[in-house]
mmCIF file of C-alpha atoms and ligand atoms in Angstrom:
data_model
loop_
_atom_site.group_PDB
_atom_site.id
_atom_site.type_symbol
_atom_site.label_atom_id
_atom_site.label_comp_id
_atom_site.label_asym_id
_atom_site.label_seq_id
_atom_site.Cartn_x
_atom_site.Cartn_y
_atom_site.Cartn_z
ATOM 1 C CA MET R 1 -41.218 -70.819 -45.422
ATOM 2 C CA THR R 2 -37.774 -71.175 -46.934
ATOM 3 C CA SER R 3 -35.671 -68.153 -47.729
ATOM 4 C CA PRO R 4 -34.908 -67.537 -51.405
ATOM 5 C CA ALA R 5 -31.534 -68.760 -52.657
ATOM 6 C CA SER R 6 -28.883 -66.080 -52.818
ATOM 7 C CA GLY R 7 -27.753 -64.821 -56.224
ATOM 8 C CA THR R 8 -24.400 -66.493 -55.699
ATOM 9 C CA ASP R 9 -26.005 -69.890 -55.040
ATOM 10 C CA THR R 10 -28.205 -69.523 -58.117
ATOM 11 C CA ALA R 11 -25.216 -68.633 -60.311
ATOM 12 C CA ALA R 12 -23.172 -71.535 -58.934
ATOM 13 C CA ALA R 13 -25.972 -73.989 -59.770
ATOM 14 C CA LEU R 14 -26.190 -72.896 -63.434
ATOM 15 C CA PRO R 15 -24.538 -75.152 -66.026
ATOM 16 C CA ASP R 16 -21.186 -74.416 -67.651
ATOM 17 C CA TYR R 17 -20.798 -74.288 -71.444
ATOM 18 C CA ALA R 18 -17.996 -74.514 -73.969
ATOM 19 C CA PRO R 19 -15.972 -71.298 -74.387
ATOM 20 C CA VAL R 20 -17.142 -68.832 -77.031
ATOM 21 C CA PRO R 21 -14.786 -69.099 -80.038
ATOM 22 C CA ARG R 22 -12.816 -65.917 -80.728
ATOM 23 C CA SER R 23 -14.246 -65.939 -84.286
ATOM 24 C CA ALA R 24 -17.736 -65.282 -82.883
ATOM 25 C CA LEU R 25 -16.806 -61.957 -81.326
ATOM 26 C CA GLY R 26 -16.971 -58.472 -82.813
ATOM 27 C CA PRO R 27 -15.502 -55.088 -81.947
ATOM 28 C CA ALA R 28 -15.532 -53.734 -78.383
ATOM 29 C CA LEU R 29 -18.325 -51.370 -77.309
ATOM 30 C CA ASN R 30 -17.684 -47.772 -76.262
ATOM 31 C CA ASP R 31 -18.410 -46.354 -72.793
ATOM 32 C CA GLN R 32 -22.034 -45.737 -73.733
ATOM 33 C CA GLY R 33 -22.466 -49.392 -74.630
ATOM 34 C CA TYR R 34 -22.530 -49.318 -78.418
ATOM 35 C CA TYR R 35 -20.293 -49.694 -81.432
ATOM 36 C CA VAL R 36 -20.965 -47.983 -84.757
ATOM 37 C CA GLY R 37 -18.985 -48.993 -87.827
ATOM 38 C CA ARG R 38 -18.972 -48.503 -91.560
ATOM 39 C CA VAL R 39 -20.412 -51.346 -93.630
ATOM 40 C CA GLU R 40 -19.499 -49.711 -96.926
ATOM 41 C CA ARG R 41 -19.331 -46.011 -97.941
ATOM 42 C CA ASN R 42 -22.347 -44.274 -96.338
ATOM 43 C CA LEU R 43 -23.954 -47.441 -94.928
ATOM 44 C CA TYR R 44 -23.294 -47.997 -91.208
ATOM 45 C CA TRP R 45 -24.228 -50.569 -88.582
ATOM 46 C CA VAL R 46 -24.724 -50.186 -84.838
ATOM 47 C CA THR R 47 -24.579 -52.905 -82.201
ATOM 48 C CA ASP R 48 -24.920 -53.225 -78.424
ATOM 49 C CA GLY R 49 -23.263 -56.643 -78.609
ATOM 50 C CA SER R 50 -26.562 -58.547 -78.975
ATOM 51 C CA TYR R 51 -28.673 -56.519 -81.414
ATOM 52 C CA GLN R 52 -27.936 -54.681 -84.644
ATOM 53 C CA SER R 53 -29.427 -51.769 -86.495
ATOM 54 C CA ALA R 54 -28.197 -50.037 -89.670
ATOM 55 C CA PHE R 55 -28.450 -46.628 -91.301
ATOM 56 C CA LEU R 56 -27.627 -44.832 -94.523
ATOM 57 C CA THR R 57 -26.551 -41.216 -94.457
ATOM 58 C CA THR R 58 -27.797 -39.250 -97.462
ATOM 59 C CA LYS R 59 -27.569 -35.658 -98.585
ATOM 60 C CA ASP R 60 -31.039 -35.011 -97.139
ATOM 61 C CA GLY R 61 -30.936 -37.037 -93.930
ATOM 62 C CA VAL R 62 -30.665 -40.520 -92.505
ATOM 63 C CA VAL R 63 -32.525 -43.703 -93.458
ATOM 64 C CA LEU R 64 -32.698 -46.055 -90.481
ATOM 65 C CA PHE R 65 -33.188 -49.829 -90.705
ATOM 66 C CA ASP R 66 -34.711 -51.257 -87.519
ATOM 67 C CA ALA R 67 -34.700 -49.686 -84.090
ATOM 68 C CA PRO R 68 -33.993 -52.341 -81.451
ATOM 69 C CA PRO R 69 -34.991 -51.050 -77.998
ATOM 70 C CA SER R 70 -31.890 -52.592 -76.397
ATOM 71 C CA ILE R 71 -29.777 -50.160 -78.472
ATOM 72 C CA GLY R 72 -32.465 -47.495 -77.937
ATOM 73 C CA GLY R 73 -31.052 -43.998 -77.393
ATOM 74 C CA ASN R 74 -27.660 -45.174 -78.642
ATOM 75 C CA ILE R 75 -29.108 -45.329 -82.183
ATOM 76 C CA ARG R 76 -29.504 -41.548 -81.996
ATOM 77 C CA ARG R 77 -25.980 -41.169 -80.532
ATOM 78 C CA ALA R 78 -24.472 -43.374 -83.254
ATOM 79 C CA VAL R 79 -26.256 -41.398 -85.997
ATOM 80 C CA ASP R 80 -25.139 -38.095 -84.443
ATOM 81 C CA GLU R 81 -21.556 -39.334 -84.136
ATOM 82 C CA ILE R 82 -21.328 -40.393 -87.794
ATOM 83 C CA ALA R 83 -23.231 -37.396 -89.160
ATOM 84 C CA SER R 84 -21.029 -34.921 -87.298
ATOM 85 C CA ALA R 85 -17.819 -36.753 -88.301
ATOM 86 C CA ASN R 86 -18.850 -36.562 -91.966
ATOM 87 C CA GLY R 87 -20.545 -33.175 -91.924
ATOM 88 C CA VAL R 88 -23.915 -34.533 -93.101
ATOM 89 C CA SER R 89 -27.468 -34.172 -91.778
ATOM 90 C CA ASN R 90 -28.357 -36.233 -88.691
ATOM 91 C CA LYS R 91 -32.100 -35.887 -89.314
ATOM 92 C CA VAL R 92 -33.713 -39.320 -89.493
ATOM 93 C CA THR R 93 -36.155 -39.059 -92.376
ATOM 94 C CA HIS R 94 -37.124 -42.724 -92.946
ATOM 95 C CA LEU R 95 -37.326 -45.883 -90.858
ATOM 96 C CA VAL R 96 -37.565 -49.276 -92.570
ATOM 97 C CA TYR R 97 -38.891 -52.186 -90.503
ATOM 98 C CA SER R 98 -37.389 -55.634 -91.196
ATOM 99 C CA HIS R 99 -40.376 -57.260 -89.433
ATOM 100 C CA HIS R 100 -42.863 -56.422 -86.696
ATOM 101 C CA HIS R 101 -41.122 -57.934 -83.633
ATOM 102 C CA ALA R 102 -40.717 -55.581 -80.661
ATOM 103 C CA ASP R 103 -37.107 -56.563 -80.027
ATOM 104 C CA HIS R 104 -36.100 -55.081 -83.418
ATOM 105 C CA ALA R 105 -38.657 -52.277 -83.726
ATOM 106 C CA GLY R 106 -39.431 -51.170 -80.167
ATOM 107 C CA ALA R 107 -37.363 -47.969 -80.292
ATOM 108 C CA SER R 108 -39.260 -46.711 -83.345
ATOM 109 C CA SER R 109 -41.248 -44.203 -81.279
ATOM 110 C CA LEU R 110 -38.009 -42.461 -80.250
ATOM 111 C CA PHE R 111 -38.060 -40.940 -83.734
ATOM 112 C CA ASP R 112 -40.460 -38.136 -84.359
ATOM 113 C CA LYS R 113 -43.772 -38.146 -86.143
ATOM 114 C CA ASN R 114 -42.249 -36.763 -89.331
ATOM 115 C CA VAL R 115 -40.259 -39.938 -89.940
ATOM 116 C CA ILE R 116 -41.665 -41.929 -92.835
ATOM 117 C CA ARG R 117 -42.002 -45.548 -91.725
ATOM 118 C CA ILE R 118 -41.797 -48.237 -94.400
ATOM 119 C CA GLY R 119 -42.537 -51.936 -94.092
ATOM 120 C CA HIS R 120 -44.233 -54.963 -95.564
ATOM 121 C CA GLU R 121 -48.040 -54.869 -95.657
ATOM 122 C CA GLU R 122 -48.132 -57.786 -93.205
ATOM 123 C CA THR R 123 -45.864 -55.825 -90.844
ATOM 124 C CA LYS R 124 -48.459 -53.049 -90.934
ATOM 125 C CA ARG R 125 -51.290 -55.490 -90.244
ATOM 126 C CA LEU R 126 -49.435 -57.085 -87.332
ATOM 127 C CA LEU R 127 -48.397 -53.750 -85.816
ATOM 128 C CA LEU R 128 -51.977 -52.491 -86.010
ATOM 129 C CA ARG R 129 -53.073 -55.722 -84.320
ATOM 130 C CA ASP R 130 -50.430 -55.424 -81.586
ATOM 131 C CA ASN R 131 -51.250 -51.752 -81.024
ATOM 132 C CA ASP R 132 -47.973 -50.998 -79.260
ATOM 133 C CA PRO R 133 -47.256 -47.255 -79.010
ATOM 134 C CA ALA R 134 -43.512 -48.023 -79.181
ATOM 135 C CA ARG R 135 -43.966 -49.389 -82.726
ATOM 136 C CA PRO R 136 -46.111 -47.155 -84.950
ATOM 137 C CA ALA R 137 -47.355 -49.027 -88.032
ATOM 138 C CA PRO R 138 -45.649 -48.135 -91.317
ATOM 139 C CA GLU R 139 -47.502 -45.620 -93.522
ATOM 140 C CA GLU R 140 -45.749 -46.894 -96.636
ATOM 141 C CA THR R 141 -46.092 -50.575 -97.420
ATOM 142 C CA PHE R 142 -45.416 -53.030 -100.220
ATOM 143 C CA ALA R 143 -46.549 -56.546 -101.105
ATOM 144 C CA ASP R 144 -43.718 -58.444 -102.811
ATOM 145 C CA ARG R 145 -40.991 -56.073 -103.873
ATOM 146 C CA ARG R 146 -40.256 -52.434 -103.657
ATOM 147 C CA THR R 147 -37.248 -50.378 -104.733
ATOM 148 C CA LEU R 148 -36.672 -47.381 -102.515
ATOM 149 C CA LYS R 149 -34.901 -44.432 -104.064
ATOM 150 C CA ILE R 150 -34.181 -41.984 -101.301
ATOM 151 C CA SER R 151 -31.903 -38.999 -101.947
ATOM 152 C CA GLY R 152 -30.080 -40.884 -104.680
ATOM 153 C CA GLU R 153 -29.663 -44.078 -102.602
ATOM 154 C CA ARG R 154 -31.089 -47.377 -103.815
ATOM 155 C CA ILE R 155 -32.516 -50.012 -101.465
ATOM 156 C CA GLU R 156 -34.285 -53.158 -102.678
ATOM 157 C CA LEU R 157 -36.942 -54.573 -100.350
ATOM 158 C CA ALA R 158 -38.384 -58.040 -100.970
ATOM 159 C CA TRP R 159 -40.815 -60.323 -99.223
ATOM 160 C CA ARG R 160 -40.173 -63.947 -100.205
ATOM 161 C CA GLY R 161 -42.630 -65.758 -97.966
ATOM 162 C CA PRO R 162 -42.807 -66.402 -94.236
ATOM 163 C CA ASN R 163 -39.696 -67.594 -92.385
ATOM 164 C CA HIS R 164 -38.727 -66.411 -88.889
ATOM 165 C CA SER R 165 -41.948 -64.379 -88.879
ATOM 166 C CA PRO R 166 -44.720 -64.039 -91.462
ATOM 167 C CA ASP R 167 -43.498 -60.575 -92.501
ATOM 168 C CA ASN R 168 -39.690 -60.784 -92.436
ATOM 169 C CA ILE R 169 -38.120 -59.091 -95.485
ATOM 170 C CA TYR R 170 -34.832 -59.037 -97.415
ATOM 171 C CA ILE R 171 -33.201 -55.611 -97.477
ATOM 172 C CA HIS R 172 -30.596 -55.439 -100.230
ATOM 173 C CA PHE R 173 -28.198 -52.544 -100.687
ATOM 174 C CA PRO R 174 -27.004 -53.148 -104.268
ATOM 175 C CA ASP R 175 -24.683 -50.133 -104.217
ATOM 176 C CA HIS R 176 -23.176 -51.085 -100.844
ATOM 177 C CA ASP R 177 -22.555 -54.799 -101.421
ATOM 178 C CA ALA R 178 -24.703 -55.593 -98.379
ATOM 179 C CA LEU R 179 -27.740 -57.624 -97.386
ATOM 180 C CA MET R 180 -29.776 -57.146 -94.231
ATOM 181 C CA LEU R 181 -31.827 -60.184 -93.199
ATOM 182 C CA ILE R 182 -32.842 -60.331 -89.575
ATOM 183 C CA ASP R 183 -33.228 -63.305 -87.229
ATOM 184 C CA ILE R 184 -32.148 -66.001 -89.695
ATOM 185 C CA VAL R 185 -28.358 -66.350 -89.427
ATOM 186 C CA ASN R 186 -26.434 -65.237 -86.322
ATOM 187 C CA PRO R 187 -22.903 -64.980 -87.730
ATOM 188 C CA GLY R 188 -20.544 -67.134 -85.677
ATOM 189 C CA TRP R 189 -23.319 -68.326 -83.373
ATOM 190 C CA ALA R 190 -25.951 -71.050 -83.276
ATOM 191 C CA PRO R 191 -29.547 -69.857 -83.623
ATOM 192 C CA ILE R 192 -31.241 -69.236 -80.239
ATOM 193 C CA SER R 193 -34.318 -71.141 -78.990
ATOM 194 C CA ILE R 194 -36.328 -73.111 -81.560
ATOM 195 C CA ALA R 195 -34.395 -71.903 -84.621
ATOM 196 C CA ASN R 196 -34.324 -68.238 -83.628
ATOM 197 C CA LEU R 197 -37.964 -68.449 -82.469
ATOM 198 C CA SER R 198 -39.107 -69.134 -86.012
ATOM 199 C CA GLU R 199 -42.736 -69.563 -86.936
ATOM 200 C CA ASP R 200 -42.193 -71.229 -90.306
ATOM 201 C CA ILE R 201 -39.359 -73.752 -90.362
ATOM 202 C CA PRO R 202 -39.495 -74.654 -94.083
ATOM 203 C CA GLY R 203 -39.275 -70.907 -94.802
ATOM 204 C CA TYR R 204 -36.528 -70.416 -92.215
ATOM 205 C CA VAL R 205 -34.463 -73.270 -93.686
ATOM 206 C CA ALA R 206 -34.925 -71.940 -97.253
ATOM 207 C CA ALA R 207 -34.008 -68.333 -96.409
ATOM 208 C CA PRO R 208 -30.181 -68.603 -96.467
ATOM 209 C CA ALA R 209 -30.202 -69.846 -100.089
ATOM 210 C CA ILE R 210 -32.414 -66.900 -101.064
ATOM 211 C CA ALA R 211 -29.975 -64.605 -99.239
ATOM 212 C CA LEU R 212 -27.018 -66.118 -101.094
ATOM 213 C CA ASP R 213 -28.778 -65.542 -104.442
ATOM 214 C CA TYR R 214 -28.235 -61.822 -103.962
ATOM 215 C CA PRO R 215 -24.819 -60.333 -104.713
ATOM 216 C CA TRP R 216 -23.275 -59.013 -101.487
ATOM 217 C CA LYS R 217 -20.198 -59.152 -99.317
ATOM 218 C CA HIS R 218 -21.497 -57.795 -95.980
ATOM 219 C CA PHE R 219 -24.311 -59.483 -94.039
ATOM 220 C CA ILE R 220 -26.305 -57.622 -91.386
ATOM 221 C CA GLY R 221 -28.074 -60.346 -89.400
ATOM 222 C CA GLY R 222 -29.643 -58.252 -86.633
ATOM 223 C CA HIS R 223 -27.926 -60.130 -83.811
ATOM 224 C CA VAL R 224 -24.531 -60.723 -82.200
ATOM 225 C CA SER R 225 -21.584 -58.380 -82.169
ATOM 226 C CA ARG R 226 -20.242 -58.670 -85.688
ATOM 227 C CA LEU R 227 -21.318 -58.557 -89.315
ATOM 228 C CA GLY R 228 -21.415 -61.736 -91.360
ATOM 229 C CA THR R 229 -19.805 -63.049 -94.508
ATOM 230 C CA ARG R 230 -21.054 -65.399 -97.188
ATOM 231 C CA ASP R 231 -19.097 -68.157 -95.402
ATOM 232 C CA ASP R 232 -21.092 -67.504 -92.210
ATOM 233 C CA VAL R 233 -24.331 -68.000 -94.109
ATOM 234 C CA THR R 234 -23.022 -71.189 -95.741
ATOM 235 C CA LEU R 235 -21.872 -72.539 -92.359
ATOM 236 C CA HIS R 236 -25.320 -71.858 -90.873
ATOM 237 C CA GLN R 237 -26.901 -73.662 -93.843
ATOM 238 C CA GLN R 238 -24.655 -76.669 -93.220
ATOM 239 C CA TYR R 239 -25.559 -76.649 -89.515
ATOM 240 C CA MET R 240 -29.294 -76.666 -90.311
ATOM 241 C CA ALA R 241 -28.790 -79.396 -92.956
ATOM 242 C CA ASP R 242 -26.900 -81.512 -90.406
ATOM 243 C CA ILE R 243 -29.735 -81.100 -87.883
ATOM 244 C CA ASP R 244 -32.231 -82.125 -90.565
ATOM 245 C CA ALA R 245 -30.268 -85.256 -91.553
ATOM 246 C CA SER R 246 -29.571 -86.240 -87.956
ATOM 247 C CA VAL R 247 -33.149 -85.831 -86.756
ATOM 248 C CA ARG R 248 -34.524 -87.873 -89.689
ATOM 249 C CA LYS R 249 -32.191 -90.670 -88.605
ATOM 250 C CA ALA R 250 -33.384 -90.362 -85.003
ATOM 251 C CA LEU R 251 -37.054 -90.411 -86.030
ATOM 252 C CA VAL R 252 -36.674 -93.795 -87.720
ATOM 253 C CA SER R 253 -34.215 -95.352 -85.265
ATOM 254 C CA VAL R 254 -35.729 -94.572 -81.829
ATOM 255 C CA ASP R 255 -38.570 -97.066 -81.334
ATOM 256 C CA PRO R 256 -41.691 -95.473 -79.757
ATOM 257 C CA THR R 257 -43.048 -98.825 -78.451
ATOM 258 C CA PRO R 258 -41.341 -98.880 -75.011
ATOM 259 C CA PHE R 259 -42.466 -95.315 -74.295
ATOM 260 C CA PHE R 260 -46.124 -96.273 -74.732
ATOM 261 C CA GLN R 261 -45.614 -99.538 -72.830
ATOM 262 C CA LYS R 262 -44.286 -97.629 -69.854
ATOM 263 C CA TYR R 263 -46.948 -94.868 -69.832
ATOM 264 C CA GLY R 264 -49.941 -96.806 -71.188
ATOM 265 C CA ASP R 265 -52.729 -94.733 -69.584
ATOM 266 C CA ASN R 266 -50.871 -91.430 -69.929
ATOM 267 C CA PRO R 267 -50.065 -90.911 -73.603
ATOM 268 C CA TRP R 268 -48.806 -87.353 -72.992
ATOM 269 C CA ALA R 269 -46.057 -88.752 -70.733
ATOM 270 C CA ALA R 270 -45.103 -91.178 -73.502
ATOM 271 C CA VAL R 271 -45.077 -88.430 -76.147
ATOM 272 C CA SER R 272 -43.030 -86.123 -73.937
ATOM 273 C CA ALA R 273 -40.386 -88.781 -73.247
ATOM 274 C CA LEU R 274 -40.344 -89.820 -76.904
ATOM 275 C CA PHE R 275 -39.893 -86.210 -78.106
ATOM 276 C CA ASP R 276 -37.002 -85.858 -75.640
ATOM 277 C CA ALA R 277 -35.403 -89.067 -76.886
ATOM 278 C CA TRP R 278 -35.753 -88.093 -80.566
ATOM 279 C CA THR R 279 -34.394 -84.636 -79.825
ATOM 280 C CA GLU R 280 -31.435 -85.938 -77.846
ATOM 281 C CA ALA R 281 -30.529 -88.534 -80.487
ATOM 282 C CA GLY R 282 -30.845 -85.940 -83.258
ATOM 283 C CA ALA R 283 -28.924 -83.197 -81.463
ATOM 284 C CA ALA R 284 -25.976 -85.145 -80.010
ATOM 285 C CA PRO R 285 -23.850 -85.576 -83.181
ATOM 286 C CA VAL R 286 -24.559 -81.967 -84.262
ATOM 287 C CA ILE R 287 -23.481 -80.585 -80.888
ATOM 288 C CA GLU R 288 -20.297 -82.601 -81.126
ATOM 289 C CA LYS R 289 -19.547 -81.385 -84.650
ATOM 290 C CA TYR R 290 -20.237 -77.676 -84.032
ATOM 291 C CA THR R 291 -18.880 -77.114 -80.514
ATOM 292 C CA GLY R 292 -15.950 -74.753 -80.966
ATOM 293 C CA VAL R 293 -17.178 -73.893 -84.481
ATOM 294 C CA LEU R 294 -20.453 -72.053 -83.775
ATOM 295 C CA ALA R 295 -20.679 -70.324 -80.396
ATOM 296 C CA ALA R 296 -23.411 -71.739 -78.107
ATOM 297 C CA ALA R 297 -23.914 -74.872 -80.218
ATOM 298 C CA ASP R 298 -23.936 -76.737 -76.890
ATOM 299 C CA VAL R 299 -26.465 -74.273 -75.439
ATOM 300 C CA TYR R 300 -29.096 -74.191 -78.162
ATOM 301 C CA THR R 301 -28.796 -77.092 -80.607
ATOM 302 C CA ARG R 302 -31.283 -79.271 -78.653
ATOM 303 C CA SER R 303 -33.936 -76.569 -78.785
ATOM 304 C CA THR R 304 -33.517 -75.996 -82.520
ATOM 305 C CA THR R 305 -33.395 -79.748 -83.160
ATOM 306 C CA PHE R 306 -36.707 -80.191 -81.366
ATOM 307 C CA TRP R 307 -38.358 -77.509 -83.517
ATOM 308 C CA VAL R 308 -36.865 -78.813 -86.791
ATOM 309 C CA MET R 309 -38.010 -82.330 -85.813
ATOM 310 C CA GLU R 310 -41.580 -81.129 -85.299
ATOM 311 C CA SER R 311 -41.510 -79.395 -88.691
ATOM 312 C CA ILE R 312 -40.144 -82.518 -90.389
ATOM 313 C CA ARG R 313 -42.964 -84.532 -88.816
ATOM 314 C CA LEU R 314 -45.800 -82.039 -89.156
ATOM 315 C CA ASP R 315 -44.980 -79.885 -92.188
ATOM 316 C CA LEU R 316 -43.243 -82.549 -94.260
ATOM 317 C CA GLY R 317 -45.067 -85.650 -92.956
ATOM 318 C CA PHE R 318 -41.817 -87.560 -92.500
ATOM 319 C CA ALA R 319 -42.123 -90.691 -90.304
ATOM 320 C CA SER R 320 -45.879 -90.212 -90.266
ATOM 321 C CA TYR R 321 -47.721 -93.526 -90.547
ATOM 322 C CA VAL R 322 -51.357 -94.072 -91.356
ATOM 323 C CA HIS R 323 -53.073 -96.684 -89.202
ATOM 324 C CA PRO R 324 -53.945 -99.626 -91.436
HETATM 325 ZN ZN1 LIG T 419 -37.887 -61.415 -84.770
#
């Protein structure tokens, strides 16, 4: 038996990456590990540096948007801090789910049974399926659009088709110049694994243009340590468009023949090596262009390129040939 490598050895063996650009970073966290800031007027956002949640203070209580478990108890602390500073109620009366994923909803059960939970009807279906006590299903649902009017505050919810998840919604605050759209654009950063772990790539790629159709100045993306701007969304769109163009080039320029010659009786080995070659050829120019522009472009562009490539092949039928 060999002894396990020490933590130091493991860390030393991990790859190095390009420095994170200053423009990707947000405000410092407090001693409890969170930052709460004003988006506009009575709309606030909370971050732990990786995740984001938002809330509106109203004359009758607080409307919360998402409850990421990594922020957890600090959501309550942030609400208490703002409510006491402004002399308004800290009672959370409503919780709106952006989508069903546990990493954005898993602290929902910290709020009591009297909270009214609101979400898309598919979010309800998925939460009932997943049956996770940390994420009670919403009692109030909608199909395509719903305008919430809570204590004089207006919030427009819209479902515009599947993207990152089947149930991900647009949360527009028309009186606060803000849009909340989770897990699509990470302001200042490349998307994480396979396009932010997206289930529907055509929907994921189309989402930023839908977001930009709304009037807003402040973007709450659900991740990273700062809010976004319209320029952040446009830059993300350009990044995804560059991946698309580059991978289409790779799909028609890397010849599959030698891969099948080499692995004749093992087609999975050929496919694996071919996917790697397509991905590498597609990702390389995008990594070069965006390193220093989007944080972690060198970390994650290959993974997203692979997933976009599979969507271009399988959803769009590009470079798909019918045997004669
Ligand atoms: Zn998600």
